[in-house]
Amino acid sequence: MGNYVVGIDLGGTKIYTALANLNGEIVAEEIEPTTKDETKLLHQLGNMVKGVIAKSAVPKEKVLGIGIGAPGTVDHRTGTLITAPNLPWQNYPLKINLQALLRLPVEVDNDANLAALGEYRYGAGRGHKDMVYVTVSTGIGAGIIIDGQLYRGSSGSAGELGHTIVEPGGPRCNCGRRGCLEVMASGTAIGERARQLVAEGFGQEILKLAQGNIEAINAKTVGEAFLAGDPEAKGILNEVAFYLGIGLANVVNLLNPSLIVLGGGVINIGEPFLELIREELAEKALPQPYKDLTVKKAVLGSKTGVMGAIALALERFS
Amino acid sequence: MGNYVVGIDLGGTKIYTALANLNGEIVAEEIEPTTKDETKLLHQLGNMVKGVIAKSAVPKEKVLGIGIGAPGTVDHRTGTLITAPNLPWQNYPLKINLQALLRLPVEVDNDANLAALGEYRYGAGRGHKDMVYVTVSTGIGAGIIIDGQLYRGSSGSAGELGHTIVEPGGPRCNCGRRGCLEVMASGTAIGERARQLVAEGFGQEILKLAQGNIEAINAKTVGEAFLAGDPEAKGILNEVAFYLGIGLANVVNLLNPSLIVLGGGVINIGEPFLELIREELAEKALPQPYKDLTVKKAVLGSKTGVMGAIALALERFS
C-alpha cells in the first residue's frame, strides 16, 4: 500500500492541507480559514494534519513527513518563518515546533518557491529543466527551477522578482525602495491606480462594476472592465503589461529559461491580458533567449501551493 | 610529467593563448593582435596553439584539448560563433574547423561565461558556490555560476545583464531596445555622455585630459577627471553607478548569489568609483539577500579570459 506525505499550503486567509501518495496523488484533503491567533495557529496545523490522516485511514507510521509552504521570508534550512506579513508569526521556528507537536519530520519553504516546484513536477512545467514561475497577485513573486532543482540562492531568498526595479524613481514600494515591479504591476497596484482614477472623476465604467463603491474597486474589477472593452481599464492594464514585460524580459535575458509559467489572480484576468504581456515580452526580450522560450499559464490553480508542498515533502522524505 | 590543456582568449583586438598543466598553471603563453582576415584567423589560432606547445617542449600527445572563449553569441553545444561583432566571423563553426586543423578536441564558449569560470576557479570566486561575474567595459556582460557550475541557460545565452532594461523609454541600445543597462552604464555610454557634454560647451576638465581632442574622450578620460575631483565627471559617474546599482540589485534580488565579482575597464577606474557602485547596490538590494553578499573586484586582470578557457578545457577534457 506504500507510503505517504502531507503537504500544507499555509496562506494568509486559508490553509490547504493534503495527504498524498508517492506519486503525488492526493488521497485526502482539508481547507480551513487561517487562525489569526499566534498560539492557536500551530495547533490548527497539527489538527489538520491529524484530520487528513484520519480521513484517509492511512496508518500514521506510513506518513514519511510534512512539507509546508508559507508566505513571506523563510529560512528553509532551519524551517523558520522570518517575516510573514499576512500571518501572526515573526521569527517563528515552525519546523521545530510542528515536529515536536506531531513527531513527524517537517520541511518549510517560501510559497513562491513551492508553487514553482508544484507546477514543475505536476503542472505546466513538466518536461522542462530551466523554468521560472511568476505569480502576479496581491504581490509579485517568483520561484526558479534550474537543471530540475529549486534554486534558492545562497541564503534562501532568491526569486524576489517583485523587488527588481523597473521604474527608477517610481512610486514607493512596501519594501521601501522606489519603482519595484510589485509597486508598478501587482494586483494591489492595479486597484490603487483605478481608485485614483475614479477619485479624479474618471473611470466611470470601473466604478459601475464596483456598484458605485470606490473602496470596492480592485484588480478584479479592472479586469472585468477591461474584458468588457473599457478603454480606461485597458489603459491601466497596458501599463501593467508594459512593466511585467520589462520584469519578465529581464529574467529571460539574464537566465534564458526554456519556460515561464505565469500564475496568480492578475494573470487570471484572462487570455486578452496575457496577450498584452506576451507582446511586451516579445518586444523586450533578446531574440536568442526568446526564440526557445515558452510562456504558459499555471495549470494547478488553487492546488499549486499544496502540490509544491507535497513535492517538497517527497523530495526530502521519500 | 602529467597532461596539459590549451586555453585561448580570442578577443576582437588580441588573442591570448596559453598551455597549462592540470592545476591550471600556465607553462607557456603567447599574445598576438587578432587578424582581421576571416580565412587567416583560423590558421593564426592553429599556429598559436602549435607555438605554445613547441615553446613548452611538451609532447603534443600530452595535450588533452583546447578551450576557447569568444566575444559575442556562441552556441557552446556545437562550438559555433553565431554573431561576433568584433571578429570577421559570422555563423562560424569554430570548434569543427579548429578540430580538423589541429586534430585535438575543442570546446568554445562566450567570453563572459569563461571570465566567470576563470574568476570562479582561479580568482576572486574561490570558496563561493553561487557567483555572478559582471564585466563593465565597451559593453556589459555577465557569467553566472550556480552550485559550482557555469549556468548557460536553456539555449546557451544566459547572462545578458547588459540587455536587462533599467530605464524604460531610455536611449536606444545597439540591440534595438531602449534603456538597456549597456546603453546607460557601459564604457561606450560614459564616453558618449562626456563627448556630448563637451559638445554643449561644458566638461572642460575632461577635454583638457584628452589634450583638447573631443574625439579622444572615452571612459578612461572621464575616470581620470573623476579621480582628480572634477564635478562634471563625478556627475556622469554618479549616474552610471546609479544604473549599475539597479542592474546589480536586480541580480541580487532575483538570484541571491553569495558573491558578485566586478571586472572590466570601467571598474578599473578605481576604488572611489567602486564605492559609488557599492552605495547604490546597498540602497537598492533587499536586506535579506544583501546581508550575505560579498562584492569583489576581479583579480585575474588580463588573464581572466584565458584562465576561464583553461578551466573549460580542464572540465571537458581531463
PDB file of N, CA, C and O in Angstrom, chain A residues 82 130 144 146 151-160 163-166 168 177 246 250 253-258 283-289 292, chain B residues 130 144 146 151-160 163-166 168 177 242 246 250 253-258 283-289 292:
ATOM      1  N   ILE A  82      10.753  33.969   8.918  1.00  0.00           N
ATOM      2  CA  ILE A  82      11.440  35.175   9.391  1.00  0.00           C
ATOM      3  C   ILE A  82      10.451  36.332   9.431  1.00  0.00           C
ATOM      4  O   ILE A  82      10.171  36.883  10.480  1.00  0.00           O
ATOM      5  N   ASP A 130      14.805  24.190 -17.075  1.00  0.00           N
ATOM      6  CA  ASP A 130      15.041  25.536 -16.539  1.00  0.00           C
ATOM      7  C   ASP A 130      13.763  26.342 -16.682  1.00  0.00           C
ATOM      8  O   ASP A 130      13.362  26.677 -17.793  1.00  0.00           O
ATOM      9  N   ILE A 144      12.413  29.791  -8.962  1.00  0.00           N
ATOM     10  CA  ILE A 144      13.323  29.477 -10.070  1.00  0.00           C
ATOM     11  C   ILE A 144      13.723  28.006 -10.018  1.00  0.00           C
ATOM     12  O   ILE A 144      14.205  27.527  -8.986  1.00  0.00           O
ATOM     13  N   ILE A 146      16.276  25.413 -11.720  1.00  0.00           N
ATOM     14  CA  ILE A 146      17.456  25.329 -12.588  1.00  0.00           C
ATOM     15  C   ILE A 146      17.925  23.886 -12.627  1.00  0.00           C
ATOM     16  O   ILE A 146      18.121  23.259 -11.570  1.00  0.00           O
ATOM     17  N   TYR A 151      15.974  26.476  -7.164  1.00  0.00           N
ATOM     18  CA  TYR A 151      17.148  27.280  -6.859  1.00  0.00           C
ATOM     19  C   TYR A 151      16.778  28.308  -5.798  1.00  0.00           C
ATOM     20  O   TYR A 151      15.945  29.175  -6.030  1.00  0.00           O
ATOM     21  N   ARG A 152      17.405  28.194  -4.623  1.00  0.00           N
ATOM     22  CA  ARG A 152      17.031  29.076  -3.509  1.00  0.00           C
ATOM     23  C   ARG A 152      17.997  30.225  -3.289  1.00  0.00           C
ATOM     24  O   ARG A 152      17.710  31.134  -2.524  1.00  0.00           O
ATOM     25  N   GLY A 153      19.161  30.175  -3.922  1.00  0.00           N
ATOM     26  CA  GLY A 153      20.168  31.198  -3.696  1.00  0.00           C
ATOM     27  C   GLY A 153      20.991  30.892  -2.469  1.00  0.00           C
ATOM     28  O   GLY A 153      20.729  29.925  -1.757  1.00  0.00           O
ATOM     29  N   SER A 154      21.979  31.748  -2.210  1.00  0.00           N
ATOM     30  CA  SER A 154      22.958  31.407  -1.180  1.00  0.00           C
ATOM     31  C   SER A 154      22.403  31.532   0.227  1.00  0.00           C
ATOM     32  O   SER A 154      22.898  30.914   1.150  1.00  0.00           O
ATOM     33  N   SER A 155      21.362  32.346   0.430  1.00  0.00           N
ATOM     34  CA  SER A 155      20.768  32.391   1.768  1.00  0.00           C
ATOM     35  C   SER A 155      19.260  32.187   1.704  1.00  0.00           C
ATOM     36  O   SER A 155      18.532  32.625   2.583  1.00  0.00           O
ATOM     37  N   GLY A 156      18.795  31.523   0.657  1.00  0.00           N
ATOM     38  CA  GLY A 156      17.387  31.106   0.606  1.00  0.00           C
ATOM     39  C   GLY A 156      16.405  32.170   0.174  1.00  0.00           C
ATOM     40  O   GLY A 156      15.199  31.970   0.281  1.00  0.00           O
ATOM     41  N   SER A 157      16.872  33.312  -0.333  1.00  0.00           N
ATOM     42  CA  SER A 157      15.899  34.352  -0.680  1.00  0.00           C
ATOM     43  C   SER A 157      15.864  34.674  -2.167  1.00  0.00           C
ATOM     44  O   SER A 157      15.403  35.750  -2.564  1.00  0.00           O
ATOM     45  N   ALA A 158      16.322  33.772  -3.015  1.00  0.00           N
ATOM     46  CA  ALA A 158      16.250  34.008  -4.461  1.00  0.00           C
ATOM     47  C   ALA A 158      14.791  34.126  -4.906  1.00  0.00           C
ATOM     48  O   ALA A 158      13.884  33.653  -4.231  1.00  0.00           O
ATOM     49  N   GLY A 159      14.569  34.759  -6.036  1.00  0.00           N
ATOM     50  CA  GLY A 159      13.231  34.817  -6.629  1.00  0.00           C
ATOM     51  C   GLY A 159      12.447  36.072  -6.327  1.00  0.00           C
ATOM     52  O   GLY A 159      11.259  36.143  -6.622  1.00  0.00           O
ATOM     53  N   GLU A 160      13.087  37.084  -5.751  1.00  0.00           N
ATOM     54  CA  GLU A 160      12.343  38.304  -5.402  1.00  0.00           C
ATOM     55  C   GLU A 160      12.179  39.203  -6.624  1.00  0.00           C
ATOM     56  O   GLU A 160      12.563  40.384  -6.623  1.00  0.00           O
ATOM     57  N   HIS A 163      10.697  42.662  -6.382  1.00  0.00           N
ATOM     58  CA  HIS A 163      11.506  43.782  -5.903  1.00  0.00           C
ATOM     59  C   HIS A 163      12.724  44.040  -6.783  1.00  0.00           C
ATOM     60  O   HIS A 163      13.718  44.603  -6.326  1.00  0.00           O
ATOM     61  N   THR A 164      12.622  43.632  -8.046  1.00  0.00           N
ATOM     62  CA  THR A 164      13.579  44.159  -9.018  1.00  0.00           C
ATOM     63  C   THR A 164      13.015  45.510  -9.462  1.00  0.00           C
ATOM     64  O   THR A 164      11.796  45.706  -9.517  1.00  0.00           O
ATOM     65  N   ILE A 165      13.902  46.447  -9.738  1.00  0.00           N
ATOM     66  CA  ILE A 165      13.484  47.817 -10.058  1.00  0.00           C
ATOM     67  C   ILE A 165      13.247  47.941 -11.556  1.00  0.00           C
ATOM     68  O   ILE A 165      14.112  47.600 -12.360  1.00  0.00           O
ATOM     69  N   VAL A 166      12.048  48.381 -11.934  1.00  0.00           N
ATOM     70  CA  VAL A 166      11.708  48.530 -13.351  1.00  0.00           C
ATOM     71  C   VAL A 166      11.359  49.976 -13.716  1.00  0.00           C
ATOM     72  O   VAL A 166      11.191  50.289 -14.889  1.00  0.00           O
ATOM     73  N   PRO A 168      13.022  53.449 -12.338  1.00  0.00           N
ATOM     74  CA  PRO A 168      13.842  54.226 -11.401  1.00  0.00           C
ATOM     75  C   PRO A 168      13.114  55.505 -10.985  1.00  0.00           C
ATOM     76  O   PRO A 168      12.541  56.195 -11.833  1.00  0.00           O
ATOM     77  N   ARG A 177      11.844  50.685  -1.265  1.00  0.00           N
ATOM     78  CA  ARG A 177      12.523  51.155  -2.471  1.00  0.00           C
ATOM     79  C   ARG A 177      11.513  51.791  -3.432  1.00  0.00           C
ATOM     80  O   ARG A 177      10.312  51.717  -3.207  1.00  0.00           O
ATOM     81  N   ILE A 246       8.852  44.208 -18.925  1.00  0.00           N
ATOM     82  CA  ILE A 246      10.234  44.529 -18.545  1.00  0.00           C
ATOM     83  C   ILE A 246      10.757  43.504 -17.542  1.00  0.00           C
ATOM     84  O   ILE A 246      11.839  42.940 -17.713  1.00  0.00           O
ATOM     85  N   ASN A 250      13.723  40.907 -18.415  1.00  0.00           N
ATOM     86  CA  ASN A 250      14.974  40.920 -17.650  1.00  0.00           C
ATOM     87  C   ASN A 250      15.318  39.510 -17.165  1.00  0.00           C
ATOM     88  O   ASN A 250      16.482  39.104 -17.182  1.00  0.00           O
ATOM     89  N   ASN A 253      16.442  37.545 -20.396  1.00  0.00           N
ATOM     90  CA  ASN A 253      17.771  37.927 -20.879  1.00  0.00           C
ATOM     91  C   ASN A 253      18.869  37.485 -19.912  1.00  0.00           C
ATOM     92  O   ASN A 253      19.971  37.151 -20.327  1.00  0.00           O
ATOM     93  N   LEU A 254      18.553  37.472 -18.641  1.00  0.00           N
ATOM     94  CA  LEU A 254      19.549  37.078 -17.646  1.00  0.00           C
ATOM     95  C   LEU A 254      19.648  35.558 -17.508  1.00  0.00           C
ATOM     96  O   LEU A 254      20.742  35.009 -17.421  1.00  0.00           O
ATOM     97  N   LEU A 255      18.516  34.858 -17.493  1.00  0.00           N
ATOM     98  CA  LEU A 255      18.529  33.428 -17.156  1.00  0.00           C
ATOM     99  C   LEU A 255      18.242  32.490 -18.326  1.00  0.00           C
ATOM    100  O   LEU A 255      18.465  31.289 -18.198  1.00  0.00           O
ATOM    101  N   ASN A 256      17.696  33.002 -19.420  1.00  0.00           N
ATOM    102  CA  ASN A 256      17.436  32.147 -20.590  1.00  0.00           C
ATOM    103  C   ASN A 256      16.740  30.830 -20.201  1.00  0.00           C
ATOM    104  O   ASN A 256      17.216  29.752 -20.531  1.00  0.00           O
ATOM    105  N   PRO A 257      15.581  30.927 -19.500  1.00  0.00           N
ATOM    106  CA  PRO A 257      14.860  29.692 -19.170  1.00  0.00           C
ATOM    107  C   PRO A 257      14.132  29.172 -20.412  1.00  0.00           C
ATOM    108  O   PRO A 257      13.900  29.932 -21.356  1.00  0.00           O
ATOM    109  N   SER A 258      13.784  27.895 -20.416  1.00  0.00           N
ATOM    110  CA  SER A 258      13.013  27.384 -21.557  1.00  0.00           C
ATOM    111  C   SER A 258      11.524  27.643 -21.348  1.00  0.00           C
ATOM    112  O   SER A 258      10.746  27.564 -22.293  1.00  0.00           O
ATOM    113  N   GLU A 283       8.768  41.995 -27.363  1.00  0.00           N
ATOM    114  CA  GLU A 283       9.451  43.209 -27.793  1.00  0.00           C
ATOM    115  C   GLU A 283      10.720  43.462 -26.984  1.00  0.00           C
ATOM    116  O   GLU A 283      11.691  44.021 -27.493  1.00  0.00           O
ATOM    117  N   LYS A 284      10.713  43.052 -25.717  1.00  0.00           N
ATOM    118  CA  LYS A 284      11.790  43.446 -24.818  1.00  0.00           C
ATOM    119  C   LYS A 284      12.829  42.354 -24.575  1.00  0.00           C
ATOM    120  O   LYS A 284      13.913  42.630 -24.072  1.00  0.00           O
ATOM    121  N   ALA A 285      12.506  41.100 -24.899  1.00  0.00           N
ATOM    122  CA  ALA A 285      13.493  40.030 -24.721  1.00  0.00           C
ATOM    123  C   ALA A 285      14.412  39.998 -25.937  1.00  0.00           C
ATOM    124  O   ALA A 285      14.024  40.395 -27.033  1.00  0.00           O
ATOM    125  N   LEU A 286      15.645  39.540 -25.747  1.00  0.00           N
ATOM    126  CA  LEU A 286      16.578  39.392 -26.866  1.00  0.00           C
ATOM    127  C   LEU A 286      16.135  38.221 -27.744  1.00  0.00           C
ATOM    128  O   LEU A 286      15.574  37.239 -27.244  1.00  0.00           O
ATOM    129  N   PRO A 287      16.401  38.288 -29.058  1.00  0.00           N
ATOM    130  CA  PRO A 287      15.941  37.219 -29.961  1.00  0.00           C
ATOM    131  C   PRO A 287      16.479  35.829 -29.574  1.00  0.00           C
ATOM    132  O   PRO A 287      15.731  34.851 -29.612  1.00  0.00           O
ATOM    133  N   GLN A 288      17.746  35.745 -29.184  1.00  0.00           N
ATOM    134  CA  GLN A 288      18.361  34.425 -28.910  1.00  0.00           C
ATOM    135  C   GLN A 288      17.660  33.697 -27.753  1.00  0.00           C
ATOM    136  O   GLN A 288      17.188  32.575 -27.944  1.00  0.00           O
ATOM    137  N   PRO A 289      17.545  34.291 -26.561  1.00  0.00           N
ATOM    138  CA  PRO A 289      16.833  33.553 -25.498  1.00  0.00           C
ATOM    139  C   PRO A 289      15.330  33.484 -25.734  1.00  0.00           C
ATOM    140  O   PRO A 289      14.657  32.608 -25.201  1.00  0.00           O
ATOM    141  N   ASP A 292      13.602  30.274 -28.012  1.00  0.00           N
ATOM    142  CA  ASP A 292      13.374  28.946 -27.423  1.00  0.00           C
ATOM    143  C   ASP A 292      12.444  29.005 -26.212  1.00  0.00           C
ATOM    144  O   ASP A 292      12.304  28.026 -25.489  1.00  0.00           O
TER     145      ASP A 292
ATOM    146  N   ASP B 130      27.641  30.155  -5.431  1.00  0.00           N
ATOM    147  CA  ASP B 130      26.749  30.912  -6.309  1.00  0.00           C
ATOM    148  C   ASP B 130      27.345  32.298  -6.522  1.00  0.00           C
ATOM    149  O   ASP B 130      27.396  33.101  -5.596  1.00  0.00           O
ATOM    150  N   ILE B 144      27.212  33.475 -14.996  1.00  0.00           N
ATOM    151  CA  ILE B 144      26.548  33.044 -13.766  1.00  0.00           C
ATOM    152  C   ILE B 144      27.046  31.668 -13.354  1.00  0.00           C
ATOM    153  O   ILE B 144      27.007  30.723 -14.150  1.00  0.00           O
ATOM    154  N   ILE B 146      26.245  28.720 -10.738  1.00  0.00           N
ATOM    155  CA  ILE B 146      25.248  28.237  -9.793  1.00  0.00           C
ATOM    156  C   ILE B 146      25.667  26.869  -9.302  1.00  0.00           C
ATOM    157  O   ILE B 146      25.953  25.977 -10.103  1.00  0.00           O
ATOM    158  N   TYR B 151      26.314  28.383 -15.421  1.00  0.00           N
ATOM    159  CA  TYR B 151      24.917  28.260 -15.834  1.00  0.00           C
ATOM    160  C   TYR B 151      24.747  28.958 -17.180  1.00  0.00           C
ATOM    161  O   TYR B 151      24.932  30.168 -17.279  1.00  0.00           O
ATOM    162  N   ARG B 152      24.405  28.192 -18.208  1.00  0.00           N
ATOM    163  CA  ARG B 152      24.326  28.754 -19.569  1.00  0.00           C
ATOM    164  C   ARG B 152      22.906  29.038 -20.013  1.00  0.00           C
ATOM    165  O   ARG B 152      22.693  29.656 -21.041  1.00  0.00           O
ATOM    166  N   GLY B 153      21.912  28.540 -19.276  1.00  0.00           N
ATOM    167  CA  GLY B 153      20.526  28.703 -19.702  1.00  0.00           C
ATOM    168  C   GLY B 153      20.135  27.649 -20.710  1.00  0.00           C
ATOM    169  O   GLY B 153      20.964  26.829 -21.125  1.00  0.00           O
ATOM    170  N   SER B 154      18.873  27.680 -21.113  1.00  0.00           N
ATOM    171  CA  SER B 154      18.354  26.566 -21.899  1.00  0.00           C
ATOM    172  C   SER B 154      18.864  26.574 -23.332  1.00  0.00           C
ATOM    173  O   SER B 154      18.907  25.542 -23.978  1.00  0.00           O
ATOM    174  N   SER B 155      19.283  27.739 -23.865  1.00  0.00           N
ATOM    175  CA  SER B 155      19.864  27.714 -25.211  1.00  0.00           C
ATOM    176  C   SER B 155      21.215  28.420 -25.231  1.00  0.00           C
ATOM    177  O   SER B 155      21.644  28.924 -26.269  1.00  0.00           O
ATOM    178  N   GLY B 156      21.868  28.465 -24.086  1.00  0.00           N
ATOM    179  CA  GLY B 156      23.247  28.946 -24.043  1.00  0.00           C
ATOM    180  C   GLY B 156      23.428  30.447 -24.024  1.00  0.00           C
ATOM    181  O   GLY B 156      24.542  30.925 -24.176  1.00  0.00           O
ATOM    182  N   SER B 157      22.358  31.215 -23.826  1.00  0.00           N
ATOM    183  CA  SER B 157      22.540  32.667 -23.884  1.00  0.00           C
ATOM    184  C   SER B 157      22.258  33.374 -22.563  1.00  0.00           C
ATOM    185  O   SER B 157      22.012  34.586 -22.541  1.00  0.00           O
ATOM    186  N   ALA B 158      22.312  32.655 -21.451  1.00  0.00           N
ATOM    187  CA  ALA B 158      22.114  33.295 -20.145  1.00  0.00           C
ATOM    188  C   ALA B 158      23.202  34.337 -19.901  1.00  0.00           C
ATOM    189  O   ALA B 158      24.263  34.278 -20.504  1.00  0.00           O
ATOM    190  N   GLY B 159      22.923  35.280 -19.017  1.00  0.00           N
ATOM    191  CA  GLY B 159      23.938  36.240 -18.594  1.00  0.00           C
ATOM    192  C   GLY B 159      23.907  37.578 -19.321  1.00  0.00           C
ATOM    193  O   GLY B 159      24.811  38.377 -19.166  1.00  0.00           O
ATOM    194  N   GLU B 160      22.856  37.829 -20.113  1.00  0.00           N
ATOM    195  CA  GLU B 160      22.817  39.094 -20.863  1.00  0.00           C
ATOM    196  C   GLU B 160      22.330  40.241 -19.974  1.00  0.00           C
ATOM    197  O   GLU B 160      21.347  40.928 -20.285  1.00  0.00           O
ATOM    198  N   HIS B 163      21.636  43.675 -21.341  1.00  0.00           N
ATOM    199  CA  HIS B 163      20.378  43.953 -22.044  1.00  0.00           C
ATOM    200  C   HIS B 163      19.154  43.736 -21.156  1.00  0.00           C
ATOM    201  O   HIS B 163      18.064  43.484 -21.653  1.00  0.00           O
ATOM    202  N   THR B 164      19.351  43.832 -19.857  1.00  0.00           N
ATOM    203  CA  THR B 164      18.188  43.987 -18.987  1.00  0.00           C
ATOM    204  C   THR B 164      17.859  45.487 -19.011  1.00  0.00           C
ATOM    205  O   THR B 164      18.755  46.332 -19.133  1.00  0.00           O
ATOM    206  N   ILE B 165      16.564  45.779 -18.941  1.00  0.00           N
ATOM    207  CA  ILE B 165      16.117  47.170 -19.073  1.00  0.00           C
ATOM    208  C   ILE B 165      16.105  47.844 -17.702  1.00  0.00           C
ATOM    209  O   ILE B 165      15.507  47.332 -16.758  1.00  0.00           O
ATOM    210  N   VAL B 166      16.805  48.965 -17.586  1.00  0.00           N
ATOM    211  CA  VAL B 166      16.872  49.679 -16.315  1.00  0.00           C
ATOM    212  C   VAL B 166      16.306  51.101 -16.415  1.00  0.00           C
ATOM    213  O   VAL B 166      16.169  51.783 -15.403  1.00  0.00           O
ATOM    214  N   PRO B 168      13.119  52.452 -18.588  1.00  0.00           N
ATOM    215  CA  PRO B 168      12.093  52.330 -19.627  1.00  0.00           C
ATOM    216  C   PRO B 168      12.016  53.602 -20.466  1.00  0.00           C
ATOM    217  O   PRO B 168      12.026  54.709 -19.905  1.00  0.00           O
ATOM    218  N   ARG B 177      16.649  47.797 -28.438  1.00  0.00           N
ATOM    219  CA  ARG B 177      15.711  48.127 -27.362  1.00  0.00           C
ATOM    220  C   ARG B 177      16.090  49.470 -26.720  1.00  0.00           C
ATOM    221  O   ARG B 177      17.138  50.028 -27.021  1.00  0.00           O
ATOM    222  N   PHE B 242      24.441  54.710 -10.446  1.00  0.00           N
ATOM    223  CA  PHE B 242      23.007  54.559 -10.151  1.00  0.00           C
ATOM    224  C   PHE B 242      22.417  53.414 -10.974  1.00  0.00           C
ATOM    225  O   PHE B 242      21.752  52.529 -10.443  1.00  0.00           O
ATOM    226  N   ILE B 246      21.135  49.545 -10.002  1.00  0.00           N
ATOM    227  CA  ILE B 246      19.853  48.903 -10.332  1.00  0.00           C
ATOM    228  C   ILE B 246      20.093  47.527 -10.948  1.00  0.00           C
ATOM    229  O   ILE B 246      19.495  46.531 -10.521  1.00  0.00           O
ATOM    230  N   ASN B 250      19.030  44.097  -9.091  1.00  0.00           N
ATOM    231  CA  ASN B 250      18.066  43.188  -9.703  1.00  0.00           C
ATOM    232  C   ASN B 250      18.622  41.755  -9.730  1.00  0.00           C
ATOM    233  O   ASN B 250      17.885  40.793  -9.476  1.00  0.00           O
ATOM    234  N   ASN B 253      18.502  40.536  -5.986  1.00  0.00           N
ATOM    235  CA  ASN B 253      17.149  40.227  -5.510  1.00  0.00           C
ATOM    236  C   ASN B 253      16.580  38.984  -6.206  1.00  0.00           C
ATOM    237  O   ASN B 253      15.816  38.232  -5.611  1.00  0.00           O
ATOM    238  N   LEU B 254      16.974  38.776  -7.432  1.00  0.00           N
ATOM    239  CA  LEU B 254      16.465  37.626  -8.180  1.00  0.00           C
ATOM    240  C   LEU B 254      17.247  36.353  -7.868  1.00  0.00           C
ATOM    241  O   LEU B 254      16.659  35.287  -7.698  1.00  0.00           O
ATOM    242  N   LEU B 255      18.574  36.455  -7.778  1.00  0.00           N
ATOM    243  CA  LEU B 255      19.398  35.239  -7.689  1.00  0.00           C
ATOM    244  C   LEU B 255      20.054  35.010  -6.328  1.00  0.00           C
ATOM    245  O   LEU B 255      20.561  33.917  -6.079  1.00  0.00           O
ATOM    246  N   ASN B 256      20.098  36.022  -5.471  1.00  0.00           N
ATOM    247  CA  ASN B 256      20.688  35.854  -4.139  1.00  0.00           C
ATOM    248  C   ASN B 256      22.040  35.124  -4.180  1.00  0.00           C
ATOM    249  O   ASN B 256      22.240  34.117  -3.524  1.00  0.00           O
ATOM    250  N   PRO B 257      22.996  35.644  -4.998  1.00  0.00           N
ATOM    251  CA  PRO B 257      24.317  34.999  -5.024  1.00  0.00           C
ATOM    252  C   PRO B 257      25.102  35.358  -3.763  1.00  0.00           C
ATOM    253  O   PRO B 257      24.782  36.346  -3.100  1.00  0.00           O
ATOM    254  N   SER B 258      26.100  34.561  -3.421  1.00  0.00           N
ATOM    255  CA  SER B 258      26.923  34.934  -2.253  1.00  0.00           C
ATOM    256  C   SER B 258      28.018  35.907  -2.665  1.00  0.00           C
ATOM    257  O   SER B 258      28.616  36.561  -1.818  1.00  0.00           O
ATOM    258  N   GLU B 283      21.678  50.321  -1.342  1.00  0.00           N
ATOM    259  CA  GLU B 283      20.397  51.015  -1.220  1.00  0.00           C
ATOM    260  C   GLU B 283      19.282  50.255  -1.949  1.00  0.00           C
ATOM    261  O   GLU B 283      18.125  50.299  -1.545  1.00  0.00           O
ATOM    262  N   LYS B 284      19.634  49.573  -3.039  1.00  0.00           N
ATOM    263  CA  LYS B 284      18.614  49.010  -3.922  1.00  0.00           C
ATOM    264  C   LYS B 284      18.397  47.508  -3.738  1.00  0.00           C
ATOM    265  O   LYS B 284      17.379  46.974  -4.191  1.00  0.00           O
ATOM    266  N   ALA B 285      19.338  46.821  -3.097  1.00  0.00           N
ATOM    267  CA  ALA B 285      19.144  45.384  -2.859  1.00  0.00           C
ATOM    268  C   ALA B 285      18.288  45.196  -1.610  1.00  0.00           C
ATOM    269  O   ALA B 285      18.276  46.048  -0.718  1.00  0.00           O
ATOM    270  N   LEU B 286      17.556  44.095  -1.552  1.00  0.00           N
ATOM    271  CA  LEU B 286      16.768  43.782  -0.349  1.00  0.00           C
ATOM    272  C   LEU B 286      17.711  43.378   0.786  1.00  0.00           C
ATOM    273  O   LEU B 286      18.765  42.791   0.547  1.00  0.00           O
ATOM    274  N   PRO B 287      17.319  43.650   2.037  1.00  0.00           N
ATOM    275  CA  PRO B 287      18.215  43.344   3.161  1.00  0.00           C
ATOM    276  C   PRO B 287      18.608  41.857   3.239  1.00  0.00           C
ATOM    277  O   PRO B 287      19.758  41.528   3.485  1.00  0.00           O
ATOM    278  N   GLN B 288      17.630  40.959   3.017  1.00  0.00           N
ATOM    279  CA  GLN B 288      17.898  39.522   3.189  1.00  0.00           C
ATOM    280  C   GLN B 288      18.988  39.004   2.230  1.00  0.00           C
ATOM    281  O   GLN B 288      19.989  38.460   2.691  1.00  0.00           O
ATOM    282  N   PRO B 289      18.875  39.201   0.921  1.00  0.00           N
ATOM    283  CA  PRO B 289      19.955  38.710   0.061  1.00  0.00           C
ATOM    284  C   PRO B 289      21.222  39.567   0.160  1.00  0.00           C
ATOM    285  O   PRO B 289      22.310  39.093  -0.158  1.00  0.00           O
ATOM    286  N   ASP B 292      24.232  38.708   3.107  1.00  0.00           N
ATOM    287  CA  ASP B 292      25.223  37.648   2.913  1.00  0.00           C
ATOM    288  C   ASP B 292      26.071  37.853   1.665  1.00  0.00           C
ATOM    289  O   ASP B 292      26.822  36.973   1.266  1.00  0.00           O
TER     290      ASP B 292
END
